[in-house]
Short mmCIF file of C-alpha atoms in Angstrom, two decimals:
data_model
loop_
_atom_site.label_atom_id
_atom_site.label_comp_id
_atom_site.label_asym_id
_atom_site.label_seq_id
_atom_site.Cartn_x
_atom_site.Cartn_y
_atom_site.Cartn_z
CA MET D 1 0.00 0.00 0.00
CA VAL D 2 1.40 3.37 -1.03
CA GLU D 3 1.43 5.70 1.96
CA ARG D 4 2.80 8.84 0.34
CA ILE D 5 0.92 10.94 -2.14
CA LYS D 6 2.99 12.53 -4.91
CA PRO D 7 1.76 15.16 -7.38
CA PRO D 8 0.29 13.66 -10.57
CA ARG D 9 2.36 13.55 -13.75
CA MET D 10 1.16 13.76 -17.35
CA ARG D 11 2.75 12.69 -20.59
CA LEU D 12 1.79 13.66 -24.13
CA PRO D 13 3.30 12.49 -27.46
CA ARG D 14 6.25 14.59 -28.66
CA ARG D 15 4.65 15.29 -32.00
CA ILE D 16 1.02 16.27 -32.24
CA LYS D 17 -0.44 17.51 -35.51
CA LYS D 18 -3.71 19.32 -35.79
CA ASP D 19 -6.70 16.94 -35.83
CA ASP D 20 -4.53 14.01 -34.65
CA VAL D 21 -6.03 11.66 -32.11
CA PHE D 22 -3.34 11.43 -29.44
CA LYS D 23 -2.84 9.51 -26.23
CA VAL D 24 -2.66 11.19 -22.85
CA LYS D 25 -1.07 9.29 -19.97
CA VAL D 26 -1.54 10.42 -16.40
CA ARG D 27 0.07 8.77 -13.40
CA PHE D 28 -0.94 9.63 -9.86
CA GLU D 29 0.75 8.09 -6.83
CA HIS D 30 -2.11 7.84 -4.39
CA PRO D 31 -3.03 4.99 -2.04
CA SER D 32 -6.18 3.00 -2.61
CA PHE D 33 -7.70 0.92 0.11
CA THR D 34 -11.21 -0.28 0.85
CA GLY D 35 -10.45 0.23 4.53
CA LEU D 36 -11.27 -3.40 5.27
CA GLY D 37 -8.97 -6.14 6.48
CA MET D 38 -9.56 -9.80 7.18
CA VAL D 39 -7.97 -10.63 10.50
CA ASP D 40 -10.20 -13.43 11.73
CA THR D 41 -9.87 -16.54 9.60
CA GLU D 42 -12.16 -18.71 11.71
CA THR D 43 -15.37 -17.39 10.18
CA MET D 44 -15.87 -16.42 6.55
CA PRO D 45 -16.04 -13.63 5.70
CA ALA D 46 -14.94 -11.64 8.73
CA PHE D 47 -13.87 -8.18 7.70
CA ASN D 48 -13.17 -5.40 10.12
CA ARG D 49 -12.15 -1.81 9.65
CA ALA D 50 -8.41 -1.86 9.19
CA VAL D 51 -7.38 1.58 7.94
CA PRO D 52 -9.42 4.62 6.88
CA VAL D 53 -10.89 4.12 3.41
CA THR D 54 -8.88 5.99 0.78
CA PHE D 55 -9.28 6.21 -2.97
CA ILE D 56 -9.34 8.61 -5.92
CA ARG D 57 -12.99 9.50 -6.41
CA ASN D 58 -12.98 11.62 -9.54
CA MET D 59 -10.68 12.54 -12.38
CA LEU D 60 -11.73 15.55 -14.46
CA VAL D 61 -10.05 16.39 -17.76
CA TYR D 62 -10.11 19.92 -19.17
CA TYR D 63 -8.93 20.83 -22.68
CA GLY D 64 -8.46 24.55 -22.43
CA GLU D 65 -11.50 25.77 -20.49
CA GLU D 66 -13.72 22.91 -21.60
CA LEU D 67 -14.41 19.88 -19.39
CA VAL D 68 -13.98 17.04 -21.88
CA THR D 69 -14.30 13.90 -19.76
CA ARG D 70 -14.86 12.64 -16.27
CA PHE D 71 -13.67 9.39 -14.68
CA ASN D 72 -15.67 8.27 -11.66
CA MET D 73 -13.91 5.71 -9.46
CA THR D 74 -14.55 3.52 -6.42
CA SER D 75 -12.29 1.97 -3.80
CA ALA D 76 -11.68 -0.86 -6.30
CA ILE D 77 -9.20 1.39 -8.14
CA ALA D 78 -5.54 0.35 -7.98
CA ASP D 79 -2.84 1.99 -5.93
CA SER D 80 -1.06 4.69 -7.96
CA PRO D 81 -3.09 4.19 -11.12
CA LEU D 82 -1.99 5.04 -14.65
CA PHE D 83 -4.81 6.49 -16.74
CA THR D 84 -4.61 6.50 -20.52
CA PHE D 85 -7.17 8.13 -22.77
CA LYS D 86 -7.33 9.66 -26.22
CA LEU D 87 -8.16 13.19 -27.27
CA LYS D 88 -8.45 14.90 -30.63
CA ALA D 89 -6.00 17.76 -31.14
CA VAL D 90 -8.36 20.53 -32.13
CA LYS D 91 -6.72 23.51 -30.43
CA GLU D 92 -3.41 24.63 -29.00
CA GLU D 93 -4.44 24.91 -25.40
CA PRO D 94 -3.37 23.23 -22.16
CA ILE D 95 -4.74 19.90 -21.01
CA THR D 96 -5.47 19.95 -17.29
CA VAL D 97 -6.28 16.87 -15.27
CA ALA D 98 -7.76 17.31 -11.79
CA PHE D 99 -8.01 14.53 -9.23
CA ILE D 100 -10.33 14.59 -6.21
CA ASN D 101 -10.15 11.86 -3.59
CA ASN D 102 -12.83 10.61 -1.20
CA LYS D 103 -11.71 13.11 1.42
CA GLY D 104 -12.39 15.98 -0.97
CA GLU D 105 -8.69 16.81 -1.50
CA ARG D 106 -7.73 18.05 -4.97
CA TRP D 107 -4.60 17.75 -7.12
CA GLU D 108 -3.95 19.07 -10.60
CA VAL D 109 -1.48 18.64 -13.45
CA SER D 110 -1.35 20.62 -16.68
CA THR D 111 0.57 20.39 -19.97
CA ASP D 112 0.36 22.56 -23.07
CA VAL D 113 -0.58 21.09 -26.44
CA LYS D 114 1.60 22.53 -29.21
CA PHE D 115 1.15 21.48 -32.81
CA THR D 116 4.15 20.35 -34.85
CA THR D 117 4.27 21.27 -38.49
CA MET L 1 5.85 -9.43 68.15
CA ASN L 2 6.40 -12.56 66.18
CA ARG L 3 2.89 -12.29 64.77
CA ILE L 4 3.45 -8.67 63.59
CA PHE L 5 6.70 -9.68 62.02
CA SER L 6 5.13 -12.59 60.17
CA VAL L 7 2.26 -10.40 58.87
CA LEU L 8 4.76 -7.79 57.64
CA SER L 9 6.88 -10.43 55.95
CA LEU L 10 3.78 -11.81 54.24
CA VAL L 11 2.95 -8.32 52.90
CA VAL L 12 6.50 -7.88 51.63
CA LEU L 13 6.40 -11.34 50.05
CA ALA L 14 3.09 -10.56 48.34
CA MET L 15 4.53 -7.28 46.97
CA LEU L 16 7.59 -9.06 45.66
CA THR L 17 5.63 -11.83 43.97
CA THR L 18 3.24 -9.40 42.25
CA GLY L 19 6.06 -7.15 41.11
CA GLY L 20 5.14 -4.35 43.52
CA ASN L 21 1.69 -3.92 42.01
CA VAL L 22 -0.21 -4.21 45.29
CA LEU L 23 -0.31 -0.47 45.77
CA ALA L 24 -0.16 0.37 42.06
CA ALA L 25 -3.14 2.03 40.35
CA LEU L 26 -4.04 -0.42 37.62
CA THR L 27 -6.34 0.94 34.94
CA VAL L 28 -7.81 -0.57 31.81
CA GLU L 29 -8.20 1.67 28.79
CA GLU L 30 -9.46 1.00 25.28
CA PHE L 31 -7.72 1.96 22.05
CA GLU L 32 -9.19 1.82 18.54
CA ILE L 33 -6.50 0.38 16.31
CA GLU L 34 -5.80 1.15 12.66
CA GLY L 35 -3.57 -1.14 10.63
CA LEU L 36 -4.75 -4.63 11.55
CA ILE L 37 -4.97 -5.90 8.01
CA SER L 38 -3.85 -9.51 8.11
CA PRO L 39 -4.53 -12.59 10.26
CA ALA L 40 -1.02 -12.24 11.72
CA SER L 41 -1.57 -8.64 12.83
CA PRO L 42 -3.51 -9.07 16.14
CA LYS L 43 -0.96 -11.43 17.69
CA ALA L 44 1.97 -9.36 16.45
CA LEU L 45 0.55 -6.18 17.98
CA SER L 46 -0.32 -7.72 21.37
CA GLU L 47 3.05 -9.42 21.76
CA ALA L 48 5.09 -6.41 20.68
CA LEU L 49 3.18 -4.06 22.98
CA GLU L 50 3.65 -6.29 26.04
CA LYS L 51 7.34 -6.60 25.19
CA ARG L 52 7.89 -2.85 24.93
CA LEU L 53 5.90 -1.62 27.92
CA GLN L 54 4.89 -2.98 31.32
CA VAL L 55 1.31 -3.55 30.21
CA LYS L 56 -1.10 -6.42 29.83
CA VAL L 57 -3.33 -6.80 26.79
CA VAL L 58 -6.65 -7.81 28.28
CA ASP L 59 -8.67 -8.14 25.09
CA LEU L 60 -8.62 -7.41 21.38
CA ASN L 61 -12.17 -7.13 20.10
CA LEU L 62 -11.94 -7.50 16.33
CA LYS L 63 -15.54 -7.60 15.21
CA ASN L 64 -18.05 -6.43 17.76
CA SER L 65 -16.94 -2.95 18.69
CA SER L 66 -19.55 -0.21 18.35
CA THR L 67 -17.50 1.83 15.87
CA GLY L 68 -16.29 -1.07 13.73
CA TRP L 69 -12.66 -0.40 14.58
CA PRO L 70 -10.82 -3.21 16.42
CA LEU L 71 -10.78 -2.39 20.13
CA LEU L 72 -7.65 -3.12 22.17
CA SER L 73 -8.10 -3.18 25.97
CA VAL L 74 -4.84 -2.60 27.82
CA GLU L 75 -4.25 -2.84 31.56
CA PHE L 76 -1.46 -0.62 32.83
CA ASP L 77 -0.14 1.16 35.90
CA SER L 78 -1.37 4.74 35.60
CA ASP L 79 1.37 5.94 37.98
CA GLN L 80 4.05 4.89 35.55
CA LEU L 81 2.43 5.15 32.14
CA THR L 82 -0.02 7.47 30.45
CA ARG L 83 -2.41 6.83 27.59
CA ASN L 84 -0.13 8.90 25.39
CA ASP L 85 2.85 6.60 26.13
CA ILE L 86 0.85 3.60 24.99
CA GLU L 87 -0.38 5.38 21.85
CA GLN L 88 3.23 6.24 20.96
CA ALA L 89 4.35 2.66 21.57
CA ILE L 90 1.54 1.33 19.36
CA ALA L 91 2.53 3.79 16.62
CA SER L 92 6.12 2.51 16.69
CA ILE L 93 5.24 -1.17 16.27
CA GLU L 94 5.61 -2.58 12.80
CA ASP L 95 3.02 -4.94 11.34
CA PRO L 96 4.26 -8.13 9.60
CA ALA L 97 2.89 -6.59 6.39
CA GLY L 98 5.44 -3.79 6.74
CA HIS L 99 3.59 -0.73 8.01
CA THR L 100 3.02 0.70 11.48
CA TYR L 101 -0.18 0.65 13.51
CA ARG L 102 -1.97 3.76 14.70
CA VAL L 103 -4.55 4.60 17.30
CA HIS L 104 -7.64 5.78 15.48
CA GLN L 105 -8.58 9.36 16.31
CA GLY L 106 -12.06 10.67 15.59
CA PRO L 107 -14.56 9.55 13.00
CA ALA L 108 -13.36 8.18 9.67
CA VAL L 109 -13.94 10.36 6.64
CA VAL L 110 -15.50 7.75 4.41
CA SER L 111 -16.66 10.18 1.79
CA ALA L 112 -16.46 13.93 2.01
CA PRO L 113 -19.32 15.89 0.39
CA LEU L 114 -18.93 16.41 -3.34
CA THR L 115 -17.02 19.53 -4.32
CA ASP L 116 -18.60 22.17 -6.55
CA GLU L 117 -16.30 21.09 -9.37
CA GLU L 118 -17.50 17.49 -9.07
CA LYS L 119 -21.13 18.59 -8.99
CA ALA L 120 -20.61 20.60 -12.18
CA ALA L 121 -19.03 17.56 -13.85
CA ILE L 122 -21.87 15.31 -12.73
CA ALA L 123 -24.38 17.78 -14.16
CA LEU L 124 -22.53 17.63 -17.48
CA PHE L 125 -21.75 13.92 -17.76
CA GLY L 126 -24.44 12.13 -15.77
CA SER L 127 -25.05 10.79 -12.35
CA ALA L 128 -22.61 9.75 -9.66
CA PRO L 129 -22.65 6.27 -8.07
CA PRO L 130 -26.14 5.16 -7.03
CA ASN L 131 -27.44 6.30 -3.73
CA ILE L 132 -28.05 2.97 -2.04
CA GLN L 133 -30.65 3.21 0.68
CA VAL L 134 -30.23 1.56 4.04
CA LEU L 135 -33.01 -1.03 4.16
CA THR L 136 -34.22 -3.45 6.79
CA ASN L 137 -35.20 -6.90 5.64
CA PRO L 138 -38.95 -7.14 6.43
CA ILE L 139 -38.94 -10.93 6.08
CA GLU L 140 -37.39 -12.85 8.93
CA SER L 141 -34.85 -15.45 7.91
CA THR L 142 -36.95 -18.47 8.87
CA SER L 143 -36.62 -21.93 7.34
CA GLU L 144 -39.79 -21.25 5.28
CA SER L 145 -38.35 -18.05 3.85
CA VAL L 146 -35.05 -19.77 3.07
CA ALA L 147 -36.90 -22.64 1.37
CA ARG L 148 -38.86 -20.16 -0.78
CA GLY L 149 -35.61 -18.34 -1.55
CA LYS L 150 -33.92 -21.59 -2.55
CA GLU L 151 -36.68 -22.43 -5.02
CA LEU L 152 -36.42 -18.98 -6.62
CA TYR L 153 -32.62 -19.11 -6.58
CA ASP L 154 -32.54 -22.53 -8.25
CA ASN L 155 -34.96 -21.31 -10.93
CA TYR L 156 -33.55 -17.89 -11.73
CA CYS L 157 -30.08 -17.41 -10.31
CA SER L 158 -28.34 -20.77 -10.41
CA THR L 159 -27.95 -20.84 -14.20
CA CYS L 160 -25.22 -18.23 -13.83
CA HIS L 161 -24.27 -18.25 -10.16
CA GLY L 162 -24.33 -22.05 -9.79
CA LEU L 163 -26.35 -24.15 -7.36
CA GLN L 164 -23.71 -23.68 -4.64
CA GLY L 165 -23.26 -19.95 -5.39
CA GLY L 166 -19.76 -20.49 -6.74
CA GLY L 167 -20.34 -18.30 -9.81
CA ASN L 168 -19.90 -21.30 -12.10
CA GLY L 169 -23.38 -22.03 -13.40
CA PRO L 170 -23.81 -23.50 -16.89
CA ALA L 171 -24.58 -20.10 -18.45
CA ALA L 172 -21.53 -18.46 -16.86
CA HIS L 173 -19.37 -19.46 -19.82
CA GLY L 174 -21.38 -17.43 -22.25
CA ILE L 175 -21.16 -14.01 -20.61
CA SER L 176 -18.36 -11.51 -20.50
CA THR L 177 -18.20 -10.91 -16.73
CA PHE L 178 -17.69 -13.74 -14.29
CA PRO L 179 -20.79 -14.07 -12.05
CA GLY L 180 -20.29 -13.25 -8.39
CA GLN L 181 -19.41 -15.97 -5.90
CA LEU L 182 -22.40 -15.59 -3.67
CA TRP L 183 -21.12 -17.62 -0.72
CA VAL L 184 -19.11 -14.54 0.27
CA TRP L 185 -22.43 -13.21 1.60
CA ASN L 186 -22.71 -16.10 4.03
CA ASN L 187 -24.08 -14.75 7.31
CA ALA L 188 -23.61 -11.20 5.99
CA ASP L 189 -24.52 -8.44 8.37
CA SER L 190 -28.00 -6.92 8.07
CA SER L 191 -26.34 -3.62 7.08
CA GLU L 192 -25.58 -5.24 3.70
CA ASP L 193 -29.27 -5.89 2.99
CA GLY L 194 -29.76 -2.53 1.25
CA TYR L 195 -26.91 -3.22 -1.18
CA LEU L 196 -28.03 -6.78 -1.95
CA PHE L 197 -31.62 -5.66 -2.51
CA TRP L 198 -30.47 -2.78 -4.75
CA PHE L 199 -28.21 -5.05 -6.83
CA ILE L 200 -30.85 -7.74 -7.32
CA THR L 201 -33.46 -5.12 -8.19
CA GLU L 202 -31.35 -3.06 -10.60
CA GLY L 203 -28.97 -5.71 -11.92
CA GLY L 204 -25.47 -4.86 -13.06
CA SER L 205 -23.15 -5.53 -16.03
CA ASP L 206 -24.59 -8.79 -17.42
CA MET L 207 -27.07 -9.42 -14.63
CA PRO L 208 -30.65 -8.50 -15.52
CA PRO L 209 -32.75 -6.29 -13.23
CA TRP L 210 -34.70 -8.90 -11.29
CA GLY L 211 -36.90 -6.16 -9.87
CA VAL L 212 -39.11 -6.47 -12.96
CA ILE L 213 -39.62 -10.21 -12.46
CA LEU L 214 -39.47 -10.93 -8.74
CA SER L 215 -41.73 -9.24 -6.22
CA GLU L 216 -40.17 -7.42 -3.27
CA ASN L 217 -40.91 -10.26 -0.88
CA GLU L 218 -39.43 -12.79 -3.31
CA ARG L 219 -36.23 -10.74 -3.53
CA TRP L 220 -35.97 -10.68 0.26
CA ASP L 221 -36.47 -14.47 0.33
CA VAL L 222 -33.63 -14.84 -2.17
CA ILE L 223 -31.43 -12.64 0.04
CA ASN L 224 -32.25 -14.81 3.06
CA TYR L 225 -31.26 -17.90 1.07
CA VAL L 226 -28.07 -16.37 -0.36
CA LYS L 227 -26.92 -15.66 3.18
CA THR L 228 -27.09 -19.39 3.93
CA LEU L 229 -24.82 -20.42 1.04
CA THR L 230 -21.46 -21.69 2.23
CA LYS L 231 -18.13 -21.90 0.50
CA PRO L 232 -17.87 -25.26 -1.31
CA GLU L 233 -15.15 -27.52 0.08
#
């Protein structure tokens, strides 16, 4: 279980031409835990609260000012997930990805899209 | 004189044998523990705590505490130790899984209210996870109810979930998601009833919404039966 949260990182292809469909990769080191543990093996199932529940609840993607997609997650999400999605390069504006976890904390990462000729 | 001497020597002997605890102020306090995540954790914590401090672990209630957090009862001499000392000692003990324990402070933030940004996104892209109501099963889990549930289960559910609830019914091979292993709900707590009822009613992925076929009472009978399924040997 990851215990430290690090700022998210984003990666775009080096060359993006106008109207290309390109991949965006976002990595966020954040713990994910249902909060449950199984400590009593005599009865099945016997879960108890083990640690406070922690997970990334929402990922919001902005292209320029426009909100282009939303990822809605549960505690089933992996530790430090890597998200990959595709966008169409229609404008030279920054892509901003915002994460909000179940405690309402927010993180953000942003990268500019520049067209190559 | 001899009698006084013998009484005094008995008192001294008693103090020596009990480690001087005759006059000590022994108290028992409870600590809610975070970090017990594996079957090896409870023993590891109790042993390590008794090794580090002059304390006795009286009880470790894993399942029946009012808050849901495991409750550790520790007996200690309040003249020599404070609650804070014990909390610090607990925080320094390492679990076999490789992290440290912690004494739980305050209520757990399970889910903070949605932020304005999230609400705006929900308005744009559709609803958030379903709001599952807390429901109480109106049908008592009697042998009649379980028998009714079994008949319905065998007719409707077993083709995918299997007769034993192992998720390996004959139709399970033809669908893209593996059907749930229902024996995990064996003796499930009544707080899970709302979720089970919602899932059976609404369906999910490849499971049809049984709310359109089964009546409410029939769905509760099925829930009563599912809770009796046991893990196949």
